């Protein structure tokens, strides 16, 4: 009898150890599955992010319609028009002195400005087929703006990535 009790205890201990080992293995497998799921989510997010970057790049480099071009010109180029603050680059002459400069001799009210502008836009709109994309992309306008608004001595190093 004594032997039977010891054998049963050993079997119980072995069974408990076996159950603990099985539970540990189950936990490890669950952790592996969870890690794989997390990695899969990260991979999916990375693919989505890359797809978004590709779409944005295509949008920035795609030729535009006339009205997109006009809107982009205003947004990209007009935003860079700022008064010169560096006194060394100014002529030092008064802007009120018109001698030798072209200037209007008389100012008159433009009564039908809005109507004429709408007529011009309609004429421009009719000059191109609907959806015609033959105008510079946003990227092209931004590059054009660098050359337009920076003096050549400054723009070259900036474009090359070596600002002074």
mmCIF file of C-alpha atoms in Angstrom:
data_model
loop_
_atom_site.group_PDB
_atom_site.id
_atom_site.type_symbol
_atom_site.label_atom_id
_atom_site.label_comp_id
_atom_site.label_asym_id
_atom_site.label_seq_id
_atom_site.Cartn_x
_atom_site.Cartn_y
_atom_site.Cartn_z
ATOM 1 C CA UNK A 1 0.000 0.000 0.000
ATOM 2 C CA UNK A 2 2.750 2.308 0.867
ATOM 3 C CA UNK A 3 4.204 1.795 -2.583
ATOM 4 C CA UNK A 4 0.843 2.472 -4.249
ATOM 5 C CA UNK A 5 0.514 5.847 -2.490
ATOM 6 C CA UNK A 6 4.058 6.878 -3.496
ATOM 7 C CA UNK A 7 3.462 5.816 -7.089
ATOM 8 C CA UNK A 8 0.230 7.743 -7.187
ATOM 9 C CA UNK A 9 1.951 10.849 -5.786
ATOM 10 C CA UNK A 10 4.688 10.547 -8.373
ATOM 11 C CA UNK A 11 2.110 10.193 -11.117
ATOM 12 C CA UNK A 12 0.252 13.229 -9.791
ATOM 13 C CA UNK A 13 3.489 15.237 -9.655
ATOM 14 C CA UNK A 14 4.385 14.110 -13.173
ATOM 15 C CA UNK A 15 0.879 14.963 -14.348
ATOM 16 C CA UNK A 16 1.065 18.419 -12.723
ATOM 17 C CA UNK A 17 4.502 19.030 -14.264
ATOM 18 C CA UNK A 18 3.188 17.849 -17.602
ATOM 19 C CA UNK A 19 0.197 20.187 -17.271
ATOM 20 C CA UNK A 20 2.483 23.103 -16.311
ATOM 21 C CA UNK A 21 4.710 22.355 -19.289
ATOM 22 C CA UNK A 22 1.657 22.168 -21.558
ATOM 23 C CA UNK A 23 0.325 25.466 -20.140
ATOM 24 C CA UNK A 24 3.731 27.091 -20.663
ATOM 25 C CA UNK A 25 3.857 25.800 -24.235
ATOM 26 C CA UNK A 26 0.314 27.079 -24.846
ATOM 27 C CA UNK A 27 1.302 30.508 -23.481
ATOM 28 C CA UNK A 28 4.403 30.556 -25.690
ATOM 29 C CA UNK A 29 2.346 29.596 -28.745
ATOM 30 C CA UNK A 30 -0.236 32.282 -27.945
ATOM 31 C CA UNK A 31 2.568 34.819 -27.572
ATOM 32 C CA UNK A 32 4.011 33.750 -30.937
ATOM 33 C CA UNK A 33 0.591 34.108 -32.578
ATOM 34 C CA UNK A 34 0.143 37.534 -30.970
ATOM 35 C CA UNK A 35 3.628 38.600 -32.130
ATOM 36 C CA UNK A 36 2.864 37.426 -35.672
ATOM 37 C CA UNK A 37 -0.457 39.297 -35.637
ATOM 38 C CA UNK A 38 1.285 42.462 -34.460
ATOM 39 C CA UNK A 39 3.975 42.084 -37.133
ATOM 40 C CA UNK A 40 1.286 41.508 -39.745
ATOM 41 C CA UNK A 41 -0.491 44.698 -38.631
ATOM 42 C CA UNK A 42 2.782 46.625 -38.782
ATOM 43 C CA UNK A 43 3.485 45.250 -42.254
ATOM 44 C CA UNK A 44 -0.038 46.155 -43.422
ATOM 45 C CA UNK A 45 0.343 49.670 -41.989
ATOM 46 C CA UNK A 46 3.702 50.046 -43.720
ATOM 47 C CA UNK A 47 2.187 48.944 -47.037
ATOM 48 C CA UNK A 48 -0.673 51.434 -46.576
ATOM 49 C CA UNK A 49 1.785 54.227 -45.709
ATOM 50 C CA UNK A 50 3.905 53.444 -48.764
ATOM 51 C CA UNK A 51 0.792 53.398 -50.950
ATOM 52 C CA UNK A 52 -0.213 56.795 -49.561
ATOM 53 C CA UNK A 53 3.282 58.174 -50.250
ATOM 54 C CA UNK A 54 3.108 56.875 -53.822
ATOM 55 C CA UNK A 55 -0.317 58.478 -54.343
ATOM 56 C CA UNK A 56 0.934 61.796 -52.927
ATOM 57 C CA UNK A 57 4.039 61.694 -55.134
ATOM 58 C CA UNK A 58 1.933 60.897 -58.198
ATOM 59 C CA UNK A 59 -0.373 63.783 -57.339
ATOM 60 C CA UNK A 60 2.573 66.166 -56.902
ATOM 61 C CA UNK A 61 4.213 65.138 -60.185
ATOM 62 C CA UNK A 62 1.082 64.709 -62.313
ATOM 63 C CA UNK A 63 0.422 67.331 -64.965
ATOM 64 C CA UNK A 64 -2.488 69.586 -64.076
ATOM 65 C CA UNK A 65 -5.556 71.077 -65.733
ATOM 66 C CA UNK A 66 -5.579 74.808 -66.457
ATOM 67 C CA UNK A 67 -7.628 75.622 -63.361
ATOM 68 C CA UNK A 68 -5.505 73.390 -61.093
ATOM 69 C CA UNK A 69 -2.456 75.122 -62.570
ATOM 70 C CA UNK A 70 -3.851 78.587 -61.823
ATOM 71 C CA UNK A 71 -4.783 77.560 -58.268
ATOM 72 C CA UNK A 72 -1.338 75.992 -57.724
ATOM 73 C CA UNK A 73 0.424 79.065 -59.147
ATOM 74 C CA UNK A 74 -1.369 81.183 -56.616
ATOM 75 C CA UNK A 75 -0.635 78.804 -53.728
ATOM 76 C CA UNK A 76 2.992 78.009 -54.612
ATOM 77 C CA UNK A 77 4.347 81.150 -56.241
ATOM 78 C CA UNK A 78 2.312 83.933 -54.672
ATOM 79 C CA UNK A 79 3.129 82.690 -51.168
ATOM 80 C CA UNK A 80 6.820 83.392 -51.887
ATOM 81 C CA UNK A 81 6.315 87.026 -52.840
ATOM 82 C CA UNK A 82 7.625 88.946 -49.850
ATOM 83 C CA UNK A 83 9.039 92.458 -49.602
ATOM 84 C CA UNK A 84 12.837 92.593 -49.541
ATOM 85 C CA UNK A 85 14.094 93.364 -46.049
ATOM 86 C CA UNK A 86 17.841 93.273 -46.767
ATOM 87 C CA UNK A 87 18.916 96.910 -47.225
ATOM 88 C CA UNK A 88 22.083 95.876 -49.136
ATOM 89 C CA UNK A 89 19.901 94.495 -51.951
ATOM 90 C CA UNK A 90 17.781 97.656 -52.236
ATOM 91 C CA UNK A 91 18.537 100.516 -54.634
ATOM 92 C CA UNK A 92 18.211 103.146 -51.950
ATOM 93 C CA UNK A 93 16.046 105.243 -54.226
ATOM 94 C CA UNK A 94 12.583 106.386 -53.317
ATOM 95 C CA UNK A 95 9.722 104.435 -54.826
ATOM 96 C CA UNK A 96 7.867 107.729 -55.170
ATOM 97 C CA UNK A 97 10.347 108.978 -57.815
ATOM 98 C CA UNK A 98 8.765 107.917 -61.115
ATOM 99 C CA UNK A 99 11.206 109.710 -63.411
ATOM 100 C CA UNK A 100 12.574 107.268 -65.958
ATOM 101 C CA UNK A 101 10.262 104.487 -64.848
ATOM 102 C CA UNK A 102 7.136 103.243 -66.597
ATOM 103 C CA UNK A 103 4.070 104.236 -64.648
ATOM 104 C CA UNK A 104 0.363 104.807 -65.230
ATOM 105 C CA UNK A 105 -0.514 108.324 -66.243
ATOM 106 C CA UNK A 106 -4.073 108.071 -65.065
ATOM 107 C CA UNK A 107 -6.130 105.649 -62.952
ATOM 108 C CA UNK A 108 -9.690 104.836 -63.928
ATOM 109 C CA UNK A 109 -12.309 102.607 -62.406
ATOM 110 C CA UNK A 110 -12.719 99.235 -64.127
ATOM 111 C CA UNK A 111 -16.484 98.928 -64.001
ATOM 112 C CA UNK A 112 -16.964 95.474 -65.526
ATOM 113 C CA UNK A 113 -13.833 93.790 -64.150
ATOM 114 C CA UNK A 114 -15.631 90.744 -62.723
ATOM 115 C CA UNK A 115 -17.687 90.159 -65.873
ATOM 116 C CA UNK A 116 -14.625 90.456 -68.130
ATOM 117 C CA UNK A 117 -12.656 88.118 -65.882
ATOM 118 C CA UNK A 118 -15.465 85.550 -66.003
ATOM 119 C CA UNK A 119 -15.567 85.854 -69.813
ATOM 120 C CA UNK A 120 -11.797 85.263 -69.977
ATOM 121 C CA UNK A 121 -12.025 82.221 -67.709
ATOM 122 C CA UNK A 122 -14.809 80.820 -69.858
ATOM 123 C CA UNK A 123 -12.742 81.408 -73.001
ATOM 124 C CA UNK A 124 -9.728 79.699 -71.411
ATOM 125 C CA UNK A 125 -11.933 76.835 -70.243
ATOM 126 C CA UNK A 126 -13.250 76.318 -73.785
ATOM 127 C CA UNK A 127 -9.748 76.444 -75.294
ATOM 128 C CA UNK A 128 -8.790 73.088 -73.757
ATOM 129 C CA UNK A 129 -10.667 69.780 -73.840
ATOM 130 C CA UNK A 130 -12.264 68.809 -70.502
ATOM 131 C CA UNK A 131 -9.741 67.099 -68.247
ATOM 132 C CA UNK A 132 -6.756 68.162 -70.395
ATOM 133 C CA UNK A 133 -3.632 67.850 -68.259
ATOM 134 C CA UNK A 134 -0.944 69.769 -70.090
ATOM 135 C CA UNK A 135 0.277 72.144 -67.398
ATOM 136 C CA UNK A 136 3.085 71.964 -64.844
ATOM 137 C CA UNK A 137 2.677 69.820 -61.760
ATOM 138 C CA UNK A 138 2.896 71.172 -58.222
ATOM 139 C CA UNK A 139 6.456 69.841 -58.075
ATOM 140 C CA UNK A 140 7.327 71.680 -61.293
ATOM 141 C CA UNK A 141 5.866 74.933 -59.980
ATOM 142 C CA UNK A 142 7.782 74.624 -56.724
ATOM 143 C CA UNK A 143 11.022 74.066 -58.636
ATOM 144 C CA UNK A 144 10.173 77.013 -60.887
ATOM 145 C CA UNK A 145 9.555 79.136 -57.795
ATOM 146 C CA UNK A 146 13.018 78.380 -56.439
ATOM 147 C CA UNK A 147 14.570 79.823 -59.590
ATOM 148 C CA UNK A 148 12.203 82.801 -59.733
ATOM 149 C CA UNK A 149 12.472 84.000 -56.176
ATOM 150 C CA UNK A 150 16.093 83.359 -55.259
ATOM 151 C CA UNK A 151 19.021 85.166 -56.824
ATOM 152 C CA UNK A 152 21.249 82.802 -58.885
ATOM 153 C CA UNK A 153 24.113 83.079 -56.380
ATOM 154 C CA UNK A 154 21.835 81.895 -53.589
ATOM 155 C CA UNK A 155 19.606 79.408 -55.405
ATOM 156 C CA UNK A 156 22.382 77.175 -56.774
ATOM 157 C CA UNK A 157 23.856 76.147 -53.377
ATOM 158 C CA UNK A 158 20.373 75.695 -51.907
ATOM 159 C CA UNK A 159 19.272 73.481 -54.787
ATOM 160 C CA UNK A 160 22.472 71.452 -54.429
ATOM 161 C CA UNK A 161 21.812 71.074 -50.707
ATOM 162 C CA UNK A 162 24.713 73.255 -49.568
ATOM 163 C CA UNK A 163 23.253 76.453 -48.112
ATOM 164 C CA UNK A 164 25.834 79.076 -47.167
#
